[in-house]
Amino acid sequence: MTTPEPTAGTLAQGMSAHRSRSGVPLKGFYGASDARDVDEAPGAFAFTRGRRADPAPVGGWIQRGLSGEGDPTRSNEQFRYLISQGQTGLNFIVDAPTQALLDPDHPLAVNAVGTQGVSLCHKQDFLQLLRDLPLDRITVSTSMTNGLFALTAVYVAARELGFAVDKLRGSVLQLPFYGEDVTYAVHVPFEGRVRMSCDVMEFCAKEMPRFHSFVEDTYFFSESGLNAVEEMALGFVEIRYLVREMLKRGVPIDSFAPRIAIVVNCGMDFFEEVSKLRATRRLFAKMMRDEFGAIDPRSWSVAIASHTSGLSLTAQQPANNIVRGTLQALSLVLGGASAIEISGFDEAFRTPSEDAHRLGLRTQQIIELETGITSVVDPLGGSHYVEALTSAMEGRIMAMIREIEGRGPPGDLIESGWFRNFFEGTIARYWSEIESGQRKVVGVNAHTVPPAEDMLLRDIAETKIRPYRDRIEQVREFKRRRDIGHVREALAHVYTTARGSGNLVMPVVAAFDSEATIGEISGTIRQAYGAPYDAHGMVSPP
Amino acid sequence: MNSSTPGAVRVLVGMLGLDQHEVGSLAVAGMLRDAGMEVIYLGRFNTPAAIVRAAIDEDADVIGISTHSWEYIEYLPELMNALSKAHCDAAVVLGGSVITASDRDQLLEMGVAAIFGAGSASQDIVAALRTLGATRRAGLARG
């Protein structure tokens, strides 16, 4: 199969005058008879109009940018700077080796240490990364593939730095379904990935009740050219699977559902993105109340954060990306997003620069402080068009969820490569739409200029981050100096826990305390699940 | 689906190191297949040594490296050296929007046959690869 089979979401090919990007047929104008009879207040079920009844006093969403580069010391300086600039939450991204759960001294890491995010390896790194930050006042979100390692890193750091762990706010991603196929493979079998996710959620339900233990990340996989319906349908399939797994463990729905959040993509179809957020809140609320029996209203209203689409940005005429980020952020504010990150305008050709991060933050501050848009909750609520589109999106997302779930256990679909084929199909579709001109992108297939004239903001691309080779030797030195007996003992405990059914969080914390590294602990978990310690066959257990 | 014809250009498509942004790589592989080429898809997590080995084993005419990280800056000199040591004559083509103007000159200097950045038209990529493939085949025929 080279293209996605037609589904509710995939029939559509691009945006035309008569269809939205994900294929909702559009009329020339909308009237009262087109919108469903909505008499719903913001802050009330089904939360279509937002999670809160009143406009928040300031902004109403967490303004942040993705940050982290080099070693923990450099990233810590970056974080402190961003907080001093008014950022109200951190979202740090780790480098490619850390995403893959490999240590900096792994042979494949040699040219990637610290270039696309911060390099993390052991306990001292976590402390260094988060020191001198007001962890009791800011949220610490993590853009790390594996939620177990992200959570334990934050836990260890907060505990050592003297903060009450049960008061911590922040989040970890859980992406056991699609991470392996489209972004950062960690080479732990599916069953093990699901188990790590559920262990984190169960641990947090008891010990870290304010922490979002499950952020469903539909951003990264939808960058493979998915439309908004496909994005949310696949996201919900994963959410529903993990929720059912938690219920099978006997964990009460209302103990963890309030701490599920979703981080979505945001593309260029303005009203569709607004409607996507509204439809997602409604779908989530109905699902939690009617299907999973949640009775706590906090379980019904899901927080939606968003990272604006990197795929929508162009390497051509990069200044245009500032406009794209602004329009996307505006649709997110109008859709009631709880936290927003704007992709760096330079993201199409480099890991975002400091300048691009700052501009993303300033864009949000301008929307918040200068436009008056935030004075009223859900200002588009009641628009005939937006209400009709919201309902159409809801119906299409639900239809696609049913269709995928009807194909059999999602684990089988993952292992058989069904989703990977699906993503390859959406990638091909996306590029053919651009190539054919069906999808117009200014600077790419419309209103292009010769490269020689395309120089504005171009110089920023030449500033590249070189790999932090020094760190490789530092990690080797760290490994030489520790008490290897302690490390082996702690890893053995991780192994036996992983083989059995106990919760992995505290054994992993104990392993970090023994000075074991991310690469060693993850390798041990891989082995417990019958996979090689190192998928690349290059390193051995300590 | 394999629509390649006998004698089609054989292209290895892969990525180096821990660069995991595979969208471009998959898109290009599909495009080359649609153009009738024989694509050997190596995917992610390759070292230069592994690429060279695969190029020899598969008798590749062209080695296509897709990059969305900065790792190519360090890996390309290593790859070019390894190819030359192994007497592998496959042409190296690099694609990705992270490649800047100043890199381009250095890479061409190093012996990279072609570089495709953002905005490269697929027909240009296909045409360049056909030429590179034909050139290598002609060289082989002459012995």
XYZ file of C-alpha atoms in Angstrom:
685
model
C 0.000 0.000 0.000
C 1.546 3.279 -0.967
C -1.281 5.695 -0.254
C -3.685 5.814 2.669
C -6.872 3.973 1.961
C -9.821 6.295 1.668
C -11.372 7.073 5.020
C -13.464 9.820 6.419
C -10.334 11.868 6.682
C -8.267 10.804 3.726
C -10.684 11.196 0.868
C -9.767 14.793 0.677
C -6.803 16.057 -1.260
C -5.816 19.530 -0.257
C -7.845 22.651 0.213
C -9.988 23.947 -2.589
C -12.591 26.661 -2.743
C -15.149 24.026 -1.832
C -13.452 21.859 0.748
C -11.444 22.421 3.888
C -7.947 20.972 4.038
C -9.185 17.716 5.495
C -12.052 17.426 3.082
C -15.090 18.947 4.765
C -17.347 20.209 1.943
C -17.793 23.965 2.301
C -20.642 26.212 1.244
C -20.182 29.753 0.007
C -21.698 31.093 3.208
C -23.338 29.766 6.331
C -26.618 30.635 7.976
C -28.505 29.767 11.105
C -29.848 26.524 9.625
C -26.315 25.165 9.063
C -25.134 25.209 12.654
C -26.399 22.757 15.203
C -28.485 24.280 17.916
C -25.738 24.971 20.426
C -26.666 26.210 23.808
C -23.450 25.497 25.565
C -21.597 27.817 27.899
C -17.815 27.993 28.123
C -16.511 26.006 31.067
C -19.386 23.537 30.905
C -19.876 20.168 29.263
C -18.912 19.399 26.454
C -16.317 22.177 26.720
C -16.559 22.974 23.015
C -16.354 26.627 23.977
C -13.369 26.210 26.248
C -12.335 24.847 29.578
C -13.020 28.016 31.541
C -16.098 30.158 31.905
C -14.286 33.462 32.333
C -11.456 35.105 30.482
C -8.272 34.545 32.442
C -6.864 37.745 33.957
C -3.683 37.578 31.921
C -3.650 35.954 28.520
C -5.125 32.683 29.552
C -2.578 30.438 27.987
C 0.937 29.415 28.850
C 3.360 31.171 26.539
C 6.463 29.260 25.850
C 8.948 28.217 23.270
C 10.726 24.972 22.766
C 14.242 25.310 24.141
C 17.331 23.391 25.089
C 20.634 22.963 23.313
C 24.143 21.861 23.999
C 24.917 20.656 27.481
C 22.773 21.114 30.604
C 24.737 24.193 31.709
C 24.115 26.025 28.468
C 20.434 25.050 28.465
C 20.007 26.177 32.052
C 21.288 29.631 31.070
C 18.839 29.652 28.173
C 15.936 28.700 30.478
C 16.772 31.397 33.001
C 16.931 33.944 30.220
C 13.520 32.888 28.823
C 11.912 33.065 32.274
C 13.385 36.542 32.752
C 11.787 37.514 29.422
C 8.310 36.670 30.662
C 7.965 33.069 29.568
C 5.631 31.314 31.992
C 6.503 27.730 31.242
C 9.471 25.761 30.013
C 9.310 23.145 27.347
C 12.674 21.597 26.857
C 13.670 19.379 23.994
C 16.502 16.899 24.207
C 19.052 16.118 21.511
C 18.780 13.209 19.089
C 20.851 10.732 21.155
C 18.786 11.442 24.278
C 15.552 11.052 22.271
C 16.819 7.674 21.133
C 17.776 6.844 24.767
C 21.460 6.546 23.849
C 24.314 7.982 25.887
C 26.573 10.670 24.369
C 29.412 8.139 24.163
C 27.395 5.854 21.854
C 29.213 5.704 18.475
C 26.129 6.877 16.542
C 25.835 9.961 18.757
C 29.204 11.424 17.872
C 27.903 14.106 15.493
C 24.608 14.779 17.210
C 25.450 15.530 20.838
C 23.714 18.713 21.891
C 22.904 20.003 18.417
C 19.112 19.680 18.286
C 18.328 19.909 21.957
C 19.990 19.403 25.292
C 22.101 16.333 25.915
C 21.008 14.458 29.038
C 22.574 11.322 30.390
C 22.709 11.052 34.176
C 21.488 12.519 37.455
C 23.988 15.398 37.620
C 22.722 16.542 34.222
C 19.147 16.780 35.459
C 20.213 18.853 38.470
C 22.329 21.140 36.339
C 19.530 21.585 33.796
C 16.906 22.718 36.301
C 18.942 24.510 38.971
C 18.063 28.075 40.040
C 14.633 27.889 38.425
C 11.357 28.558 40.286
C 10.000 25.044 39.824
C 7.185 25.862 42.256
C 5.930 28.679 39.999
C 6.561 27.546 36.427
C 5.493 24.487 34.501
C 8.168 22.134 33.269
C 7.093 20.422 30.084
C 9.310 18.021 28.275
C 9.613 17.195 24.599
C 11.232 13.855 25.083
C 10.090 10.747 23.293
C 9.943 8.562 26.319
C 7.770 9.704 29.208
C 9.363 7.382 31.764
C 12.783 8.945 31.341
C 11.420 12.477 31.112
C 9.414 12.034 34.299
C 12.196 10.438 36.320
C 14.636 13.134 35.205
C 12.310 15.909 36.396
C 11.458 13.975 39.568
C 15.095 13.423 40.543
C 16.036 17.035 39.869
C 13.087 18.549 41.749
C 13.611 16.279 44.746
C 17.348 17.068 44.954
C 16.758 20.791 44.451
C 14.371 20.859 47.402
C 10.986 21.227 45.745
C 7.889 19.328 46.849
C 7.481 16.729 44.146
C 3.750 16.374 44.754
C 3.277 20.056 43.881
C 5.178 19.962 40.604
C 3.405 21.112 37.487
C 4.534 20.155 34.051
C 4.131 17.346 31.607
C 5.639 14.394 29.832
C 4.762 12.990 26.436
C 3.553 9.441 25.995
C 3.950 8.205 22.468
C 4.092 4.438 22.534
C 2.204 4.164 19.233
C 3.751 6.292 16.538
C 7.102 7.488 17.917
C 8.868 4.389 16.676
C 7.739 4.925 13.075
C 8.037 8.600 12.449
C 10.296 10.362 14.845
C 12.517 9.015 17.538
C 12.713 5.264 17.671
C 13.735 3.954 21.106
C 13.727 0.292 20.045
C 11.696 -0.978 22.970
C 8.954 -3.401 21.821
C 5.373 -2.086 21.742
C 4.295 -3.912 24.887
C 7.187 -2.378 26.810
C 6.461 1.103 25.512
C 2.832 0.866 26.607
C 3.873 -0.462 30.001
C 6.322 2.411 30.583
C 3.565 4.913 29.731
C 1.058 3.319 32.075
C 3.620 3.022 34.893
C 4.214 6.765 34.687
C 0.495 7.554 34.671
C -0.212 5.252 37.592
C 2.724 6.647 39.590
C 1.689 10.250 38.999
C -1.944 9.564 39.871
C -0.716 8.749 43.374
C 2.459 10.776 43.867
C 2.377 13.755 41.504
C -1.297 14.663 41.166
C -0.709 18.090 39.607
C 1.630 16.827 36.913
C 0.309 15.999 33.447
C 1.500 12.425 33.193
C 0.082 11.808 29.727
C 0.427 14.317 26.979
C -0.850 12.859 23.759
C 1.411 14.361 21.125
C -0.294 14.529 17.743
C 2.184 17.145 16.583
C 5.144 15.067 15.600
C 3.404 12.373 13.582
C 1.046 14.776 11.829
C 4.124 16.528 10.447
C 4.149 13.586 8.022
C 1.535 15.455 5.981
C -1.578 14.347 7.864
C -4.670 16.494 7.692
C -6.431 17.672 10.838
C -8.989 14.843 10.887
C -6.314 12.171 10.481
C -4.169 13.856 13.135
C -6.874 13.826 15.783
C -8.241 10.390 14.863
C -4.837 8.763 15.300
C -4.312 10.721 18.507
C -7.609 9.557 19.954
C -6.876 5.946 19.003
C -3.750 6.154 21.174
C -5.505 7.953 24.038
C -8.320 5.416 24.074
C -5.917 2.509 24.080
C -3.877 3.828 27.014
C -7.018 4.738 28.980
C -8.339 1.193 28.540
C -4.978 -0.206 29.667
C -5.161 1.931 32.811
C -8.690 0.771 33.516
C -7.553 -2.834 33.083
C -4.978 -2.159 35.814
C -7.797 -1.072 38.054
C -6.747 2.572 38.208
C -9.895 4.719 38.631
C -10.575 6.913 35.609
C -10.943 10.096 37.638
C -7.529 9.620 39.252
C -5.639 10.089 35.993
C -7.974 11.503 33.341
C -7.703 15.101 34.648
C -3.982 14.910 33.906
C -4.286 13.941 30.277
C -3.490 16.750 27.869
C -3.069 16.922 24.135
C -0.442 18.794 22.172
C -1.647 19.317 18.644
C -0.233 20.608 15.424
C -1.486 23.829 13.908
C -1.417 24.246 10.156
C -2.583 27.006 7.867
C -6.297 26.250 7.332
C -7.358 28.891 9.826
C -10.970 28.015 10.638
C -10.312 24.318 10.459
C -7.649 24.675 13.154
C -10.015 26.694 15.342
C -12.704 24.042 14.832
C -10.258 21.199 15.430
C -9.564 22.443 18.951
C -13.263 22.904 19.674
C -14.187 19.481 18.238
C -11.367 17.797 20.144
C -12.549 19.163 23.477
C -16.087 18.037 22.708
C -15.024 14.550 21.611
C -12.830 14.136 24.673
C -15.579 15.225 27.057
C -18.171 12.889 25.559
C -15.693 10.005 25.486
C -14.651 10.452 29.107
C -18.153 10.858 30.481
C -20.188 8.546 28.300
C -17.716 5.855 27.324
C -15.274 5.673 30.234
C -17.676 6.729 32.983
C -15.664 9.631 34.397
C -17.726 11.665 36.860
C -15.206 14.365 37.851
C -15.765 17.321 35.484
C -11.981 17.850 35.433
C -11.730 14.500 33.654
C -13.993 15.775 30.893
C -12.227 18.998 29.966
C -8.947 18.388 28.244
C -6.196 20.972 28.052
C -4.914 21.400 24.514
C -1.480 22.807 23.909
C -0.120 23.391 20.465
C 3.119 23.649 18.616
C 2.643 25.355 15.272
C 3.503 23.355 12.189
C 7.134 23.190 11.141
C 6.056 21.504 7.927
C 4.049 24.575 6.931
C 7.180 26.717 7.114
C 9.344 27.291 4.081
C 13.069 27.588 3.588
C 12.231 30.051 0.810
C 11.564 33.648 1.920
C 11.870 32.769 5.616
C 10.395 36.086 6.786
C 7.043 34.772 5.511
C 7.198 32.188 8.288
C 6.774 34.964 10.855
C 3.422 35.728 9.250
C 2.494 32.044 9.196
C 3.353 31.673 12.887
C 1.255 34.698 13.740
C -1.813 33.436 11.876
C -1.442 29.991 13.407
C -1.082 31.415 16.913
C -4.164 33.535 16.330
C -6.220 30.496 15.353
C -4.985 28.735 18.484
C -5.933 31.617 20.761
C -9.365 31.779 19.124
C -9.711 28.018 19.509
C -8.921 28.222 23.216
C -5.469 26.614 23.403
C -4.013 26.227 26.901
C -0.380 26.602 25.879
C 1.215 27.726 22.649
C 4.612 27.373 21.070
C 5.298 28.977 17.735
C 7.780 27.145 15.555
C 10.907 29.164 14.844
C 10.737 31.045 11.551
C 14.091 29.459 10.737
C 12.932 25.928 11.490
C 12.809 24.903 7.829
C 16.558 25.215 7.588
C 18.021 24.958 11.072
C 17.320 24.088 14.680
C 15.550 27.267 15.833
C 17.826 30.109 16.848
C 17.549 32.266 19.958
C 16.178 35.083 17.794
C 13.441 32.853 16.438
C 12.494 31.667 19.942
C 12.200 35.242 21.143
C 10.115 36.263 18.162
C 7.716 33.383 18.807
C 7.255 34.592 22.359
C 6.841 38.217 21.270
C 4.184 37.204 18.741
C 2.113 35.725 21.548
C 2.673 38.743 23.757
C 1.457 41.058 21.011
C -1.713 39.001 20.552
C -2.263 39.008 24.302
C -1.489 42.614 25.153
C -2.279 44.659 22.054
C -5.207 43.113 20.197
C -7.942 42.756 22.798
C -8.706 39.278 21.427
C -8.461 37.730 24.864
C -11.145 39.899 26.470
C -13.918 37.439 25.662
C -13.980 33.655 25.884
C -14.554 31.807 22.596
C -15.233 34.911 20.493
C -16.069 32.772 17.454
C -18.669 30.718 19.363
C -22.022 30.920 17.634
C -20.538 31.693 14.244
C -22.687 29.666 11.869
C -19.625 28.562 9.958
C -17.384 27.729 12.923
C -20.121 25.785 14.694
C -20.949 23.834 11.525
C -17.288 23.106 10.839
C -16.729 22.057 14.467
C -19.543 19.522 14.197
C -18.331 18.288 10.825
C -14.813 17.792 12.196
C -16.170 15.974 15.223
C -18.132 13.574 13.023
C -15.235 12.877 10.703
C -12.718 12.341 13.479
C -15.081 9.934 15.234
C -15.746 8.020 12.005
C -12.037 7.552 11.416
C -11.438 6.434 15.022
C -14.114 3.759 14.567
C -12.632 2.698 11.280
C -9.117 2.254 12.682
C -10.339 0.524 15.819
C -12.390 -1.772 13.608
C -9.196 -3.028 11.995
C -8.158 -4.983 15.054
C -5.831 -4.450 17.996
C -3.785 -1.282 17.423
C -0.670 -3.107 18.634
C -1.001 -5.455 15.659
C -1.453 -2.529 13.286
C 1.724 -0.977 14.662
C 3.804 -4.145 14.542
C 2.570 -5.015 11.043
C 3.595 -1.591 9.740
C 0.068 -0.460 8.899
C 0.609 2.957 10.442
C 4.024 3.337 8.890
C 2.499 2.671 5.482
C -0.190 5.165 6.287
C 2.410 7.828 7.116
C 4.385 7.083 3.957
C 1.170 7.593 2.022
C 0.395 10.923 3.658
C 3.948 12.146 3.050
C 3.675 11.261 -0.630
C 0.248 12.896 -0.856
C 1.520 16.088 0.751
C 4.449 16.471 -1.623
C 2.404 15.629 -4.671
C -0.110 18.315 -3.681
C 2.688 20.866 -3.534
C 4.369 19.596 -6.673
C 1.114 19.705 -8.636
C 0.259 23.135 -7.291
C -2.969 21.869 -5.777
C -1.708 23.072 -2.407
C -0.481 26.621 -2.751
C 2.529 27.610 -0.687
C 3.796 31.153 -1.141
C 7.481 31.199 -2.003
C 7.422 27.521 -3.032
C 4.906 27.119 -5.840
C 3.442 30.619 -5.879
C 5.094 34.030 -5.870
C 8.600 32.616 -5.923
C 11.768 34.682 -6.228
C 15.209 33.661 -7.504
C 17.584 32.502 -4.715
C 19.818 35.524 -5.282
C 16.961 37.817 -4.247
C 15.929 35.656 -1.330
C 18.408 36.964 1.223
C 16.276 38.446 4.026
C 16.993 36.586 7.316
C 19.103 34.122 5.333
C 22.318 34.739 7.285
C 20.827 33.127 10.373
C 21.099 29.720 8.692
C 24.865 29.888 8.567
C 25.125 29.875 12.353
C 25.155 26.191 13.137
C 25.550 24.387 16.417
C 28.497 22.023 16.325
C 28.363 18.750 18.236
C 29.447 18.982 21.867
C 32.304 16.540 21.500
C 33.770 17.530 24.901
C 30.705 16.084 26.507
C 31.453 12.629 25.153
C 34.735 12.510 27.071
C 33.065 13.996 30.162
C 30.501 11.204 30.150
C 33.216 8.593 29.708
C 35.021 10.100 32.682
C 31.779 10.087 34.710
C 31.317 6.410 33.929
C 34.892 5.563 34.915
C 34.636 7.291 38.282
C 31.383 5.830 39.618
C 30.947 2.702 41.726
C 30.057 0.186 39.040
C 28.857 -2.314 41.643
C 26.086 0.049 42.701
C 25.161 0.682 39.086
C 24.898 -3.022 38.278
C 22.840 -3.700 41.368
C 20.365 -0.935 40.489
C 20.158 -2.074 36.866
C 19.459 -5.622 38.016
C 16.530 -4.278 40.002
C 15.238 -2.414 36.937
C 15.553 -5.650 34.979
C 13.635 -7.814 37.432
C 10.950 -5.159 37.821
C 10.614 -4.874 34.048
C 10.340 -8.658 33.757
C 7.611 -8.639 36.389
C 4.652 -6.354 36.861
C 5.863 -3.778 39.392
C 5.961 -0.080 38.655
C 9.192 0.979 36.936
C 9.299 4.605 38.103
C 11.032 4.195 41.476
C 13.490 1.513 40.284
C 14.504 3.899 37.469
C 14.850 6.749 39.991
C 17.011 4.456 42.147
C 19.115 3.590 39.122
C 19.730 7.283 38.427
C 20.645 7.693 42.103
C 23.211 4.911 41.646
C 24.645 6.962 38.745
C 23.374 4.679 36.017
C 22.726 6.468 32.728
C 19.739 6.794 30.402
C 21.449 4.531 27.857
C 22.145 1.846 30.440
C 18.701 1.892 32.028
C 16.883 1.869 28.692
C 19.137 -0.923 27.416
C 18.247 -2.936 30.495
C 14.523 -2.423 29.832
C 15.015 -3.420 26.176
C 16.646 -6.655 27.332
C 13.830 -7.353 29.766
C 11.490 -7.193 26.774
C 13.632 -9.552 24.744
C 15.168 -6.881 22.546
C 18.899 -6.222 22.150
C 20.492 -3.923 24.753
C 21.566 -1.712 21.860
C 19.529 -1.867 18.659
C 22.585 -0.748 16.715
C 24.803 -3.487 18.135
C 27.527 -1.045 19.076
C 27.598 -0.934 22.886
C 27.305 -3.497 25.696
C 25.897 -3.390 29.234
C 28.246 -2.006 31.922
C 4.993 -1.450 -5.686
C 8.003 -1.674 -7.935
C 7.717 -0.077 -11.325
C 11.425 -0.063 -12.124
C 12.575 -1.277 -15.494
C 15.573 -3.503 -16.274
C 18.670 -1.370 -16.415
C 17.045 1.237 -14.213
C 19.286 3.524 -12.197
C 19.990 1.953 -8.804
C 19.783 4.469 -5.988
C 20.551 3.894 -2.343
C 18.519 6.229 -0.124
C 19.457 6.631 3.495
C 20.197 8.878 6.411
C 23.261 9.207 8.612
C 23.725 8.922 12.355
C 20.784 9.794 14.543
C 19.018 12.096 12.119
C 15.478 10.845 12.546
C 13.467 13.321 10.475
C 12.560 10.858 7.781
C 9.807 12.718 5.929
C 12.072 14.054 3.181
C 13.864 10.756 2.777
C 10.628 8.814 2.319
C 9.190 11.432 -0.010
C 12.256 11.347 -2.257
C 12.403 7.541 -2.245
C 8.784 7.417 -3.410
C 9.404 10.006 -6.076
C 12.418 8.116 -7.475
C 10.462 4.855 -7.538
C 7.654 6.584 -9.393
C 10.253 7.755 -11.906
C 11.151 4.106 -12.552
C 14.368 3.905 -10.554
C 15.415 0.976 -8.421
C 15.463 2.341 -4.872
C 17.286 0.489 -2.127
C 15.910 2.115 0.990
C 18.324 2.036 3.931
C 16.307 4.388 6.132
C 17.659 5.789 9.363
C 20.676 5.076 11.599
C 23.466 4.474 9.107
C 27.183 5.020 9.560
C 29.309 5.991 6.556
C 30.841 2.484 6.689
C 27.398 0.876 6.482
C 26.477 3.061 3.513
C 29.641 2.120 1.644
C 29.081 -1.572 2.337
C 25.500 -1.366 1.080
C 26.529 0.606 -2.005
C 29.003 -2.111 -2.973
C 26.684 -5.018 -2.127
C 23.809 -3.464 -4.041
C 25.893 -2.192 -6.946
C 24.372 1.242 -6.465
C 24.857 3.888 -9.117
C 23.942 6.693 -6.802
C 24.018 7.127 -3.018
C 21.318 9.564 -1.960
C 21.715 10.971 1.538
C 18.821 12.828 3.063
C 19.580 15.175 5.921
C 17.539 17.229 8.313
C 20.203 17.582 10.981
C 23.680 19.045 10.957
C 25.334 15.662 11.201
C 26.160 15.668 7.470
C 28.799 18.329 8.062
C 30.890 15.850 10.000
C 29.808 12.672 8.215
C 30.262 13.638 4.570
C 34.075 13.893 4.623
C 34.149 10.492 6.330
C 31.788 9.015 3.740
C 33.766 10.386 0.788
C 37.021 9.012 2.228
C 35.514 5.622 2.902
C 34.135 5.403 -0.651
C 37.436 6.299 -2.152
C 39.290 3.756 0.028
C 36.809 1.052 -0.999
C 37.132 2.049 -4.684
C 33.394 2.538 -4.813
C 32.418 4.743 -7.738
C 28.784 5.398 -6.822
C 27.953 9.090 -7.073
C 26.984 10.813 -3.834
C 23.968 13.114 -3.849
C 22.859 15.056 -0.798
C 19.413 16.492 -0.187
C 17.909 18.616 2.559
C 16.860 22.155 3.335
C 19.408 22.528 6.149
C 22.285 22.645 3.649
C 23.467 26.226 3.341
C 25.235 28.047 0.539
C 28.628 27.908 2.233
C 28.319 24.154 2.858
C 27.394 23.584 -0.737
C 30.724 24.819 -2.071
C 32.690 22.708 0.396
C 30.655 19.615 -0.364
C 31.082 19.934 -4.117
C 34.797 20.479 -3.545
C 34.853 17.231 -1.579
C 33.434 15.332 -4.548
C 29.719 15.288 -3.797
C 28.071 15.032 -7.234
C 24.945 17.073 -6.593
C 23.135 18.874 -3.807
C 19.422 19.488 -3.639
C 18.015 22.005 -1.210
C 14.571 23.382 -0.562
C 12.676 24.127 -3.726
C 14.422 21.565 -5.913
C 11.945 20.379 -8.508
C 11.477 16.638 -8.648
C 12.092 16.543 -12.389
C 15.495 18.171 -11.815
C 16.403 15.586 -9.184
C 15.279 12.723 -11.413
C 17.154 14.119 -14.419
C 20.355 14.592 -12.435
C 20.213 11.057 -11.032
C 19.556 9.579 -14.488
C 22.616 11.363 -15.814
C 24.767 10.238 -12.899
C 23.516 6.663 -13.316
C 24.167 6.685 -17.066
C 27.650 8.121 -16.545
C 28.558 5.382 -14.091
C 27.142 2.655 -16.361
C 29.101 3.995 -19.307
C 32.246 3.971 -17.187
C 31.624 0.359 -16.163
C 30.990 -0.688 -19.788
C 34.318 0.831 -20.833
C 35.911 -1.138 -17.987
